[in-house]
Coordinates of C-alpha atoms and ligand atoms in Angstrom, one line a residue:
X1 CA -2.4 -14.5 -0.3
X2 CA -4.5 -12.9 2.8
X3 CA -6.8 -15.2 2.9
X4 CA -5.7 -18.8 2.6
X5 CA -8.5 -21.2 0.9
X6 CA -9.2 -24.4 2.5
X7 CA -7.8 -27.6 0.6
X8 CA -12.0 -29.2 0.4
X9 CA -12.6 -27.8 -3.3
X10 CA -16.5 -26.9 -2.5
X11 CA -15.4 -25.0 0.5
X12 CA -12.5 -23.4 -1.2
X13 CA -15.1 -22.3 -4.0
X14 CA -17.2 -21.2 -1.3
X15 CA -14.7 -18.8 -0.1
X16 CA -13.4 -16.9 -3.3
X17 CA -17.4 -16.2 -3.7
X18 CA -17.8 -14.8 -0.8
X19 CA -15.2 -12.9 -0.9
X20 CA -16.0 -11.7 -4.5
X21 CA -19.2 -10.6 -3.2
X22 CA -18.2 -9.0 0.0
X23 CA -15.6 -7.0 -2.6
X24 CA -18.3 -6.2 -5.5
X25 CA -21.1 -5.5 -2.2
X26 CA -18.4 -2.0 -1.3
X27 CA -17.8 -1.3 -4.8
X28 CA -21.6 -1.1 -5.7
X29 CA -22.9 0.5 -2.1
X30 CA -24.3 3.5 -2.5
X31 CA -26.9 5.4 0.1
X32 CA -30.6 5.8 -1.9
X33 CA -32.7 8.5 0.5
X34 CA -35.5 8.4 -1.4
X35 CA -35.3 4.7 -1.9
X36 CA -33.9 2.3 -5.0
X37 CA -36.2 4.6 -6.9
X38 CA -34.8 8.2 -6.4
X39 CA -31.2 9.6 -6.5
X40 CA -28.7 7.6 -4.6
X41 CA -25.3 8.7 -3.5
X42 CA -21.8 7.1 -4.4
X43 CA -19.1 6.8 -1.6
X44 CA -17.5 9.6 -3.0
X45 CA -20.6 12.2 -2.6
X46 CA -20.9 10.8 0.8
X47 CA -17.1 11.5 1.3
X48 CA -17.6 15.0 0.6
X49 CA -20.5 15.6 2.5
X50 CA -18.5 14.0 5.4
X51 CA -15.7 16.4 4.3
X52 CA -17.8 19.8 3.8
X53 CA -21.0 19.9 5.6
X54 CA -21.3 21.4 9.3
X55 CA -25.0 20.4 9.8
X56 CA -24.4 17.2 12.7
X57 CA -27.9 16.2 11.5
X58 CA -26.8 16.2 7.7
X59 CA -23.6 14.5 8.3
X60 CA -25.2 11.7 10.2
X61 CA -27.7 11.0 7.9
X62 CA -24.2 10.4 5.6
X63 CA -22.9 8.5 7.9
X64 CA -25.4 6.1 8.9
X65 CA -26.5 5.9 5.1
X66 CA -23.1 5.0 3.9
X67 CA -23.0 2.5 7.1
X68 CA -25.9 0.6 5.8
X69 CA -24.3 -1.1 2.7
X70 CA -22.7 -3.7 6.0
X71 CA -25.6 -5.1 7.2
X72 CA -26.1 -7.5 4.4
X73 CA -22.4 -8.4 4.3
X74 CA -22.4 -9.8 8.0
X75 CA -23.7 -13.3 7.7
X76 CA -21.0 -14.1 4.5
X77 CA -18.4 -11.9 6.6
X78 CA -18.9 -15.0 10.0
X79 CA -18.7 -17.9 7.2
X80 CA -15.7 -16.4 5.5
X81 CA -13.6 -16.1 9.1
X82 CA -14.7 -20.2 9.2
X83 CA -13.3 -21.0 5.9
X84 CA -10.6 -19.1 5.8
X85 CA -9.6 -20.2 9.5
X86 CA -9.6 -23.5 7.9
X87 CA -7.4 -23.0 5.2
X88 CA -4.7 -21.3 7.9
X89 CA -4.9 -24.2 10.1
X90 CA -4.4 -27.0 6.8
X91 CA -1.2 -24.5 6.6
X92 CA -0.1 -24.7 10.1
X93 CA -1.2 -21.0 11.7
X94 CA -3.6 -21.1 14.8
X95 CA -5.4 -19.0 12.5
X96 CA -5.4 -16.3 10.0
X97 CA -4.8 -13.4 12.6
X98 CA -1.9 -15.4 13.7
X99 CA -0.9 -16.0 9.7
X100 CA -1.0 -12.2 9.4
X101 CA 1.3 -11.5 11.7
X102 CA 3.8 -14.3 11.0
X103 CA 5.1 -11.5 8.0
X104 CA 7.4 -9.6 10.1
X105 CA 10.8 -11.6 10.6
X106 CA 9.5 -12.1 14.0
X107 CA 7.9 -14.2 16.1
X108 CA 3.8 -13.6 16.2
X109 CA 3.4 -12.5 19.8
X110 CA 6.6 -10.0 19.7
X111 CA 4.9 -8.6 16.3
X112 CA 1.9 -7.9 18.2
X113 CA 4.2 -6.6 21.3
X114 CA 5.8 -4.1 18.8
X115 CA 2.6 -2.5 17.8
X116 CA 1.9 -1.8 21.5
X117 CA 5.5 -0.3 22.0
X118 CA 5.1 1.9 19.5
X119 CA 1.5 3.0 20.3
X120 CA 2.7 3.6 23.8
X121 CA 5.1 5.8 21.9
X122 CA 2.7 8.2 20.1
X123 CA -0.5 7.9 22.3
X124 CA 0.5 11.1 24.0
X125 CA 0.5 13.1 21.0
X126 CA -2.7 11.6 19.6
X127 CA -4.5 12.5 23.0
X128 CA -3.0 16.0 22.7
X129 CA -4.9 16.5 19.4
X130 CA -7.8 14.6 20.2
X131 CA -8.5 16.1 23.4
X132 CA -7.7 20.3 21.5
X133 CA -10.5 18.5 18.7
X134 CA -12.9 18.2 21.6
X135 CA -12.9 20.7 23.1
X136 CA -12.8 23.0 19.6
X137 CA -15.6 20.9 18.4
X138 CA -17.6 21.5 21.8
X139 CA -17.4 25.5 20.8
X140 CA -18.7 24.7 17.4
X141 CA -21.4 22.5 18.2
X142 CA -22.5 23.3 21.9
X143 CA -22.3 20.5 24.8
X144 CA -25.4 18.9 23.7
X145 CA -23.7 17.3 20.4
X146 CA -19.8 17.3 22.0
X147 CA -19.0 17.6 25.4
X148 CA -15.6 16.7 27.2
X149 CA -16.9 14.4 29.0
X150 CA -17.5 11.9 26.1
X151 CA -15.8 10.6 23.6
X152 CA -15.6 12.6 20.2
X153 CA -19.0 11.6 17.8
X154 CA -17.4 9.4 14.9
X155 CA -19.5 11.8 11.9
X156 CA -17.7 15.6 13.3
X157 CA -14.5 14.7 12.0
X158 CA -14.8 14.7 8.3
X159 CA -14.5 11.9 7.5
X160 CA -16.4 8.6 6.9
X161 CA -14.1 6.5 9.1
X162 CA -12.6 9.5 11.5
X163 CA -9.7 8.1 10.1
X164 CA -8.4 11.6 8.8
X165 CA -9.3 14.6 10.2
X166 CA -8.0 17.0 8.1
X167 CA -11.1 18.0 6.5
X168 CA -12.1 20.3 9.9
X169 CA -9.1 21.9 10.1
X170 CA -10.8 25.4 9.4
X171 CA -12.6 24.9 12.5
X172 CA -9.5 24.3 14.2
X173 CA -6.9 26.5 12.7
X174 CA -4.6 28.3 15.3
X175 CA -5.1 32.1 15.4
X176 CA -2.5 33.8 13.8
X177 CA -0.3 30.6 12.3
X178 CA -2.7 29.7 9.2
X179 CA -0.5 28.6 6.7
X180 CA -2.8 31.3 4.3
X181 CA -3.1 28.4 1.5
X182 CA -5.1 25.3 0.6
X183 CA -3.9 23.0 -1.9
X184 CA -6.9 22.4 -2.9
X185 CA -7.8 25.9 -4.1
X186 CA -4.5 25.8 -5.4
X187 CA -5.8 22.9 -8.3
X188 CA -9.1 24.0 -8.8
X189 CA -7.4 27.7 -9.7
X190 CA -4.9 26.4 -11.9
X191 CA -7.1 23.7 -13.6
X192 CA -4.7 21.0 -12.5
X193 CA -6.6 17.6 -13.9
X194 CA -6.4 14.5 -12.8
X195 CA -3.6 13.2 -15.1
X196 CA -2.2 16.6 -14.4
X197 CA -1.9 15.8 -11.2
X198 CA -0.2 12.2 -11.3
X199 CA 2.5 14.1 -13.4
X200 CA 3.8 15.9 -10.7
X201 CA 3.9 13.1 -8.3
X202 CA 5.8 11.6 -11.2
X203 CA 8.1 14.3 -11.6
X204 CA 9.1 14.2 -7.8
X205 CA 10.5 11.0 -8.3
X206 CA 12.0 11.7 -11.1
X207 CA 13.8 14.5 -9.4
X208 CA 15.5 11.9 -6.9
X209 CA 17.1 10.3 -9.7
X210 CA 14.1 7.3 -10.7
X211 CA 13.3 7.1 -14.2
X212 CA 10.0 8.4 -15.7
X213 CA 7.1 5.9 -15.8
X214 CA 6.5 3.7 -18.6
X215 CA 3.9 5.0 -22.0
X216 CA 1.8 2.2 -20.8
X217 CA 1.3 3.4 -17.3
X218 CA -0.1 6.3 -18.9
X219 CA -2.6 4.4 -21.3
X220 CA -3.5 1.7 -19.0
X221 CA -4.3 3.9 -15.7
X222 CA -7.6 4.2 -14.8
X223 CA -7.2 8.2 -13.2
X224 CA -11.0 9.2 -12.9
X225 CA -14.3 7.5 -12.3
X226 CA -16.1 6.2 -14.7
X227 CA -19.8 7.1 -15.9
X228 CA -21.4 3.9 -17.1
X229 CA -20.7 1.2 -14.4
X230 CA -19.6 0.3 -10.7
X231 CA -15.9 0.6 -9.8
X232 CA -13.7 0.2 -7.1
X233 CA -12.7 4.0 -6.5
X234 CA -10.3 3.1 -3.6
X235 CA -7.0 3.6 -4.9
X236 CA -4.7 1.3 -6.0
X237 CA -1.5 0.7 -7.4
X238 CA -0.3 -2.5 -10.0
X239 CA 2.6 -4.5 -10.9
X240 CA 0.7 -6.4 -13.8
X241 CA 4.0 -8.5 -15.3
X242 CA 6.5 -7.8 -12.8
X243 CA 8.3 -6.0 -15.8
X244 CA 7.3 -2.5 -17.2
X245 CA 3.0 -3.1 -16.6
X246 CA 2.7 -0.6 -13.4
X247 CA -0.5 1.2 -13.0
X248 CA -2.7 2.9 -10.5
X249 CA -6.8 2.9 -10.0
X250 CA -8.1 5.7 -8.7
X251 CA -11.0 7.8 -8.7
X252 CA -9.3 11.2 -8.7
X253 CA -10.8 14.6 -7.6
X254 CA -9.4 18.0 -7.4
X255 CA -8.4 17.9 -4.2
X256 CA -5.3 17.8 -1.8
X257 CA -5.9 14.8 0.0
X258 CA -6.5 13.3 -3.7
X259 CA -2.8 15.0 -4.2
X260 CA -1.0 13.1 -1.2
X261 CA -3.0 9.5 -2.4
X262 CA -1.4 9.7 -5.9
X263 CA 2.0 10.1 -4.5
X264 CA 1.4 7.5 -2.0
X265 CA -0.3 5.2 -5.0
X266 CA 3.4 5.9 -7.1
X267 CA 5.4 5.0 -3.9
X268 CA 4.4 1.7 -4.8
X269 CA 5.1 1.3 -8.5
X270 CA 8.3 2.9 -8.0
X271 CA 9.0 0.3 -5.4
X272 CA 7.9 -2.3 -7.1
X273 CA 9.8 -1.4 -10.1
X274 CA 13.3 -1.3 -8.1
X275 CA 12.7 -5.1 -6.9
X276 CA 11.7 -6.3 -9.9
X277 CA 15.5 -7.4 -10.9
X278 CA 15.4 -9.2 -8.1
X279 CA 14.5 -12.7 -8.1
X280 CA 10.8 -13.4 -7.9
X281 CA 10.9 -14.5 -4.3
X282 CA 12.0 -11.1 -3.2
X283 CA 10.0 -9.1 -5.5
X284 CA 7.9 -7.3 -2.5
X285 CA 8.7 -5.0 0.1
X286 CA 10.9 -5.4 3.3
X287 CA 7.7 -6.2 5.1
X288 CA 4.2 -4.3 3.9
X289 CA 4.9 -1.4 6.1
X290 CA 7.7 -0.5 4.2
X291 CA 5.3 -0.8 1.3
X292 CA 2.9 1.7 2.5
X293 CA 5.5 4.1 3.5
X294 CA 7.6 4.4 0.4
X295 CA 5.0 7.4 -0.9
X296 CA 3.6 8.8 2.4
X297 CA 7.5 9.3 2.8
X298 CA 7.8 11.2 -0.5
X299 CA 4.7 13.4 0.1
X300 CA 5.9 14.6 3.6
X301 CA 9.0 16.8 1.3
X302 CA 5.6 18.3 -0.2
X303 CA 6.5 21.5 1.6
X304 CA 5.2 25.2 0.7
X305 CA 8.7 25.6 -0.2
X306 CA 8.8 22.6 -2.2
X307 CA 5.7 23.9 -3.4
X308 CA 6.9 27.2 -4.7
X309 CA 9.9 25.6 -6.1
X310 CA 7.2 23.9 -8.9
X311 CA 5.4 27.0 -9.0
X312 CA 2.1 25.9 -7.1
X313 CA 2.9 29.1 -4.5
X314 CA 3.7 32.3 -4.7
X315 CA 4.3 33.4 -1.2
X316 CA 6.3 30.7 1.5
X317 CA 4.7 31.1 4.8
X318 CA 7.1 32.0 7.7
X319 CA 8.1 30.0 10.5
X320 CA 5.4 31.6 12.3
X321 CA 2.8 29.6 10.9
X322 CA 4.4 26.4 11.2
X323 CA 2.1 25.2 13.9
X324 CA -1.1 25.8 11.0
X325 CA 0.9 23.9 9.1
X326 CA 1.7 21.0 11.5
X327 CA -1.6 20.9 12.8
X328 CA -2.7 20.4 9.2
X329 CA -0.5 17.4 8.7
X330 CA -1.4 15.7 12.1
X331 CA -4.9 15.9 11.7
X332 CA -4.4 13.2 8.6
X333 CA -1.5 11.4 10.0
X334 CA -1.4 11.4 14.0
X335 CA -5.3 11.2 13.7
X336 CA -4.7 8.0 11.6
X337 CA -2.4 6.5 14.4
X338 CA -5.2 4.9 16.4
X339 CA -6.8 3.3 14.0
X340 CA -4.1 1.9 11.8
X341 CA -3.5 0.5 14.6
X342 CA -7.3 -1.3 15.5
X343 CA -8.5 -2.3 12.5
X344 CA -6.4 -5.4 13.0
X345 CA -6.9 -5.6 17.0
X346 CA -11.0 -6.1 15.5
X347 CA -9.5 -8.4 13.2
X348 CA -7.5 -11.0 15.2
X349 CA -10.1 -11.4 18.0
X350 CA -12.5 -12.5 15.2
X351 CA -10.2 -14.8 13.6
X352 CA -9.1 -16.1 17.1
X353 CA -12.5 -16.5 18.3
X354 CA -12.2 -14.1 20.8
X355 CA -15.1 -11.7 19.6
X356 CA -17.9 -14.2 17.5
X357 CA -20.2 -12.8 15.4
X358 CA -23.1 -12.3 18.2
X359 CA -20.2 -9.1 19.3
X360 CA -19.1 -8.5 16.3
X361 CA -20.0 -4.6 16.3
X362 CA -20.1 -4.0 20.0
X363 CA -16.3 -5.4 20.2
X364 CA -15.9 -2.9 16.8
X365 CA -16.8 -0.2 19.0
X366 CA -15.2 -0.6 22.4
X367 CA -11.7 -0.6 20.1
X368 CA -13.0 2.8 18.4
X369 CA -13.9 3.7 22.2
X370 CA -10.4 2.3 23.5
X371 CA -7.8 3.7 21.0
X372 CA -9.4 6.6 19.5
X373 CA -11.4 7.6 22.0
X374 CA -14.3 8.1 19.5
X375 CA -18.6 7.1 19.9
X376 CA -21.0 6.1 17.1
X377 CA -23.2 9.0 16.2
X378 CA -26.7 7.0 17.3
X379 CA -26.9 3.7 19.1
X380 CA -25.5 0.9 17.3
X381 CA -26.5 -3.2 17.5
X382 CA -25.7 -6.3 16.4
X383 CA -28.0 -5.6 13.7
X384 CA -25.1 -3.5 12.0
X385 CA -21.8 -4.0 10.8
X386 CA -19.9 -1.2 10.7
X387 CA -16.6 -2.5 10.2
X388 CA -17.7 -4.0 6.9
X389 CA -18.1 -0.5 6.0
X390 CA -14.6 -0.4 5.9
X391 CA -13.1 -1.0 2.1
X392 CA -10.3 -3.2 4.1
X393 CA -13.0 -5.2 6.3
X394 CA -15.0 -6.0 3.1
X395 CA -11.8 -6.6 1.2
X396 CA -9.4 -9.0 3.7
X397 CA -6.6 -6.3 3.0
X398 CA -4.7 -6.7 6.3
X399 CA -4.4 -3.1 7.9
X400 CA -1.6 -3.2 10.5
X401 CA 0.9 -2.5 7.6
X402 CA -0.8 1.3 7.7
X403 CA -0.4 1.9 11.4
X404 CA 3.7 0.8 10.8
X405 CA 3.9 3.0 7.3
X406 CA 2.7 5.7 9.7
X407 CA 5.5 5.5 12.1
X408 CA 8.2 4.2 9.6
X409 CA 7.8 7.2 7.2
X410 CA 8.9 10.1 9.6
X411 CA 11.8 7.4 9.9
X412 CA 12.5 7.2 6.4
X413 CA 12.4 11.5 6.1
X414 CA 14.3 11.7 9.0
X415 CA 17.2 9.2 7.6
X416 CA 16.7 11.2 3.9
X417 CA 16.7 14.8 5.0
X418 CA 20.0 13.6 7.1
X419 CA 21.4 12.4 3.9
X420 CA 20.5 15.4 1.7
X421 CA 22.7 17.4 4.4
X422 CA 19.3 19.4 5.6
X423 CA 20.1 20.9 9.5
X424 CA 16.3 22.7 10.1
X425 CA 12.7 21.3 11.4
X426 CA 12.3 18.1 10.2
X427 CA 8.4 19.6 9.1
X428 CA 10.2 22.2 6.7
X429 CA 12.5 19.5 4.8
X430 CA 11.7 18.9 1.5
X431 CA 14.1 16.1 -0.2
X432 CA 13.3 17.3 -3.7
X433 CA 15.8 17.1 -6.4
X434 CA 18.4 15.7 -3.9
X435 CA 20.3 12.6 -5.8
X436 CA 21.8 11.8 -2.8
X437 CA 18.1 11.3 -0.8
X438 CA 17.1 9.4 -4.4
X439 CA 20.3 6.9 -4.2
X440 CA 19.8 6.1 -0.5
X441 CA 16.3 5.3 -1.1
X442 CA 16.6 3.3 -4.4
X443 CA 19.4 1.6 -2.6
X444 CA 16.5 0.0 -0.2
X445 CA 14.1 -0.2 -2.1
X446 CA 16.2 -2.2 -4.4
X447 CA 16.6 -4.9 -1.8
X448 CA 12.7 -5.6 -2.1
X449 CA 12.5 -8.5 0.4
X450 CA 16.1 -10.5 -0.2
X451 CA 16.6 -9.4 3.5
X452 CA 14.9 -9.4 7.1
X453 CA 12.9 -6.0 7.2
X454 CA 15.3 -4.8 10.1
X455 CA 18.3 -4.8 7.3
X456 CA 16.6 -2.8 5.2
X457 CA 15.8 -0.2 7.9
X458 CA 19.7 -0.3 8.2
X459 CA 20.0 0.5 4.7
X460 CA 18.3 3.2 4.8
X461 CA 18.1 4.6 8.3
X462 CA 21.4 3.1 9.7
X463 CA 18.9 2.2 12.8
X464 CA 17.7 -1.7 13.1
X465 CA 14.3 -0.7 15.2
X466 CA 11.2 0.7 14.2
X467 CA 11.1 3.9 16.6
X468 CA 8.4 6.3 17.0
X469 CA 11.2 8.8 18.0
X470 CA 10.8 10.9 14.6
X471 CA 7.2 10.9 14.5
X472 CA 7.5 12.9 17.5
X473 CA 10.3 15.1 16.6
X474 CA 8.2 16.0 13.6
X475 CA 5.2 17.1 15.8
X476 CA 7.4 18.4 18.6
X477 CA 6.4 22.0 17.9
X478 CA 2.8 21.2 18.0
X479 CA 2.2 18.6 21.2
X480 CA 4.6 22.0 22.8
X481 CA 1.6 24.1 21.5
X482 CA -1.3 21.9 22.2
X483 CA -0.4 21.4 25.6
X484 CA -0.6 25.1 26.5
X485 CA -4.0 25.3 24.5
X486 CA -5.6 22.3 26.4
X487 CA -5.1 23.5 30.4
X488 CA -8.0 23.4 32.0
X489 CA -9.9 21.0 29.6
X490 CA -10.4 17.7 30.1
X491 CA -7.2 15.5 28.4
X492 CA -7.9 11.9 27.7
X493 CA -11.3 10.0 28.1
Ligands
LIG501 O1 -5.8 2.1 1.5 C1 -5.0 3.0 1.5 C2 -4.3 3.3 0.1 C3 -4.2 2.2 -0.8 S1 -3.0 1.0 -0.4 C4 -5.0 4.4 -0.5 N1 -4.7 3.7 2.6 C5 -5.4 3.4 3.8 C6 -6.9 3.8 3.8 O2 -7.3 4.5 2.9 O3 -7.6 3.4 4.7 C7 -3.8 4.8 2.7 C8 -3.9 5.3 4.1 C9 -4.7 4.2 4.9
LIG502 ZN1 -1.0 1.7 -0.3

């Protein structure tokens, strides 16, 4: 449970509806321009207006509307932190920050001394692309909306939460080393659907040796938004009896990064499914990194050649447009780094008491400021609540388990390319159909959580340590090539 309920029933009661309503709140929010009367926008319309637009004025409009569902969630989101503070301490945690990160086989403070290790680790290759972004974005947008001497406005990025940045990669794209396809197209042009889609994820597994997914998975999904009522579209993946019940909710769109979420989504029934013969104790991950990773890991072998191989491609790029290719991939995943990683910084200052909710959005911002050197579009106040705009802020999903899946899965390719007997780039390694990759995998995930996370590592990895060292193999190429591109701009804020 994330969020421990006090032992007082009325406070207890208090919390579950608070936290039903801070859920239900996201799920319903929508942006109405022409007020409650006129045509309002879902998340997902503002997603792709975030994703597609190149008007700043347009896209902040998006922004800010999409931002205003958090206001009204701020004065439950302070009395939830005091409940749910409660109910740590009746458990024995200083509170729930320190309950959070009492998950990892270790002790609290080293947990949080890890996370810094292993941002120390990548920081140089996030301020690599972050400072080539800036200065690329300054050419698009003149000085007066980017300039290097600030930090990078929060709505150019292309995405709601500048949590992914892959959306602006054609404004990016190196000269000479585009990739020459988008999986996106790629759908749209062959009329993949939805369910379409999930069946190739499907089938990737099944090529490591895993067996196809139960009929019921199939009936009982939900794959596509519904027309008549409010969901939530964030996806999500279920173990409903611990048995044969998996699922996944998702709102799916024809879309690549839609294509990456469903293999990520799978990573976790198939996961969940090779624990469930353990006993119920164990039936989870090593730790909920290792959750997290299991299908990011699985959709970094989705390769052009891979690609071709299912007869989504034609034509394999060459070697000479690996760095397209990279860039494309790091502008989702060494983007992400930064804020996987303060999400839960925001988090276990307000569950210590170290930010209360007079700083609530100004201590929301310095992080964004601090680790991903990014600035709100327009002045921000106390009167908003930005991080409730945030599915796992309105939610209490912890968030660290991201930033780790984010490092561990380049570990996990690493360890499985090895295994398959694959000598090139780590970036052109695709583990499809290898039986050996599968067995080492299933071998781990098997273990579910009988064993400290560090084991399971072993298992796979034969390393004991979480290590940022593949991450930055992976990328090599590219920090090489950014490097040269960013002399004489300004590196860092
Ligand atoms: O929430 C998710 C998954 C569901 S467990 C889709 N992710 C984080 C996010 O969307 O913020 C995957 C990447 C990070
Ligand atoms: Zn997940």
């Amino acid at each position: 449970m994330d969020i421990p309920a006090p032992r007082d029933t009325a406070e207890s009661t208090e919390l579950s509806q608070i936290n039903a309503s801070l859920q239900s709140d996201y799920g319903k929010g929508k942006w109405c321009p022409d007020g409650p009367q006129g045509k309002c926008l879902s998340l997902n319309d503002l997603e792709r207006i975030m994703a597609t637009s190149r008007d700043p004025k347009e896209l902040e409009r998006a922004w800010a509307g999409w931002h205003a569902i958090a206001p009204p969630m701020r004065k439950r989101y302070a009395r939830m932190v005091v409940l749910a503070n409660k109910g740590a301490r009746e458990t024995g945690f200083a509170d729930v920050g320190a309950m959070w990160r009492s998950n990892y086989d270790m002790a609290p403070d080293a947990f949080s001394a890890e996370l810094d290790r292993l941002w120390q680790q990548v920081r140089p290759l996030y301020v690599s692309l972050h400072a080539y972004v800036r200065w690329k974005l300054e050419e698009k947008y003149g000085t007066g909306v980017v300039s290097e001497d600030r930090p990078i406005p929060a709505h150019l990025l292309g995405n709601m939460w500048s949590q992914d940045w892959t959306n602006i990669y054609p404004l990016l794209a190196p000269a000479n080393a585009d990739p020459g396809y988008d999986l996106t197209e790629i759908l749209k042009a062959k009329k993949i659907e939805p369910v379409g889609m999930v069946h190739y994820g499907e089938r990737f597994f099944m090529s490591l040796g895993f067996a196809a997914l139960p009929q019921t998975f199939w009936e009982r999904s939900m794959f596509t938004k519904p027309q008549d009522r409010d969901v939530v579209c964030h996806a999500s993946a279920w173990d409903i009896d611990y048995v044969e019940d998996l699922r996944i909710k998702m709102c799916i769109e024809q879309k690549s990064e839609d294509f990456t979420t469903i293999h990520h989504e799978l990573g976790h029934n198939f996961y969940q499914r090779a624990y469930d013969t353990q006993s119920p104790l164990f039936r989870n991950s090593a730790n909920d990194g290792f959750h997290e990773a299991i299908g990011d890991t699985i959709a970094l072998s989705v390769t052009p050649e891979y690609l071709k191989q299912i007869g989504l491609l034609e034509n394999v790029p060459p070697a000479s447009s690996d760095i397209g290719l990279l860039m494309k991939r790091a502008l989702d995943k060494v983007a992400f780094l930064p804020f996987g990683l303060l999400i839960d910084k925001w988090r276990w200052e307000v569950f210590s008491g170290q930010v209360t909710p007079e700083n609530y959005n100004k201590a929301w911002w310095e992080l964004r400021e601090k680790y991903q050197g990014i600035a709100p579009p327009s002045a921000r106040s106390e009167e908003d609540f930005d991080p409730g705009a945030k599915y796992h802020v309105a939610a209490n999903v912890p968030y660290a388990r991201y930033f780790l899946a984010a490092i561990l899965q380049y570990q996990f390719h690493r360890a499985l390319c090895r295994e398959s007997g694959y000598k090139g780039p780590l970036h052109r390694c695709s583990i499809y159909n290898n039986k050996e990759a599968g067995a080492r995998l299933n071998k781990m995930l098997a273990m579910g959580e009988s064993r400290p996370w560090p084991e399971a590592l072993e298992a796979l990895t034969g390393e004991k340590q979480m290590d940022a060292t593949a991450i930055l193999e992976y990328y090599a190429p590219l920090k090489q090539w950014l490097d040269e591109q960013n002399k004489g701009h300004k590196v860092d804020w």
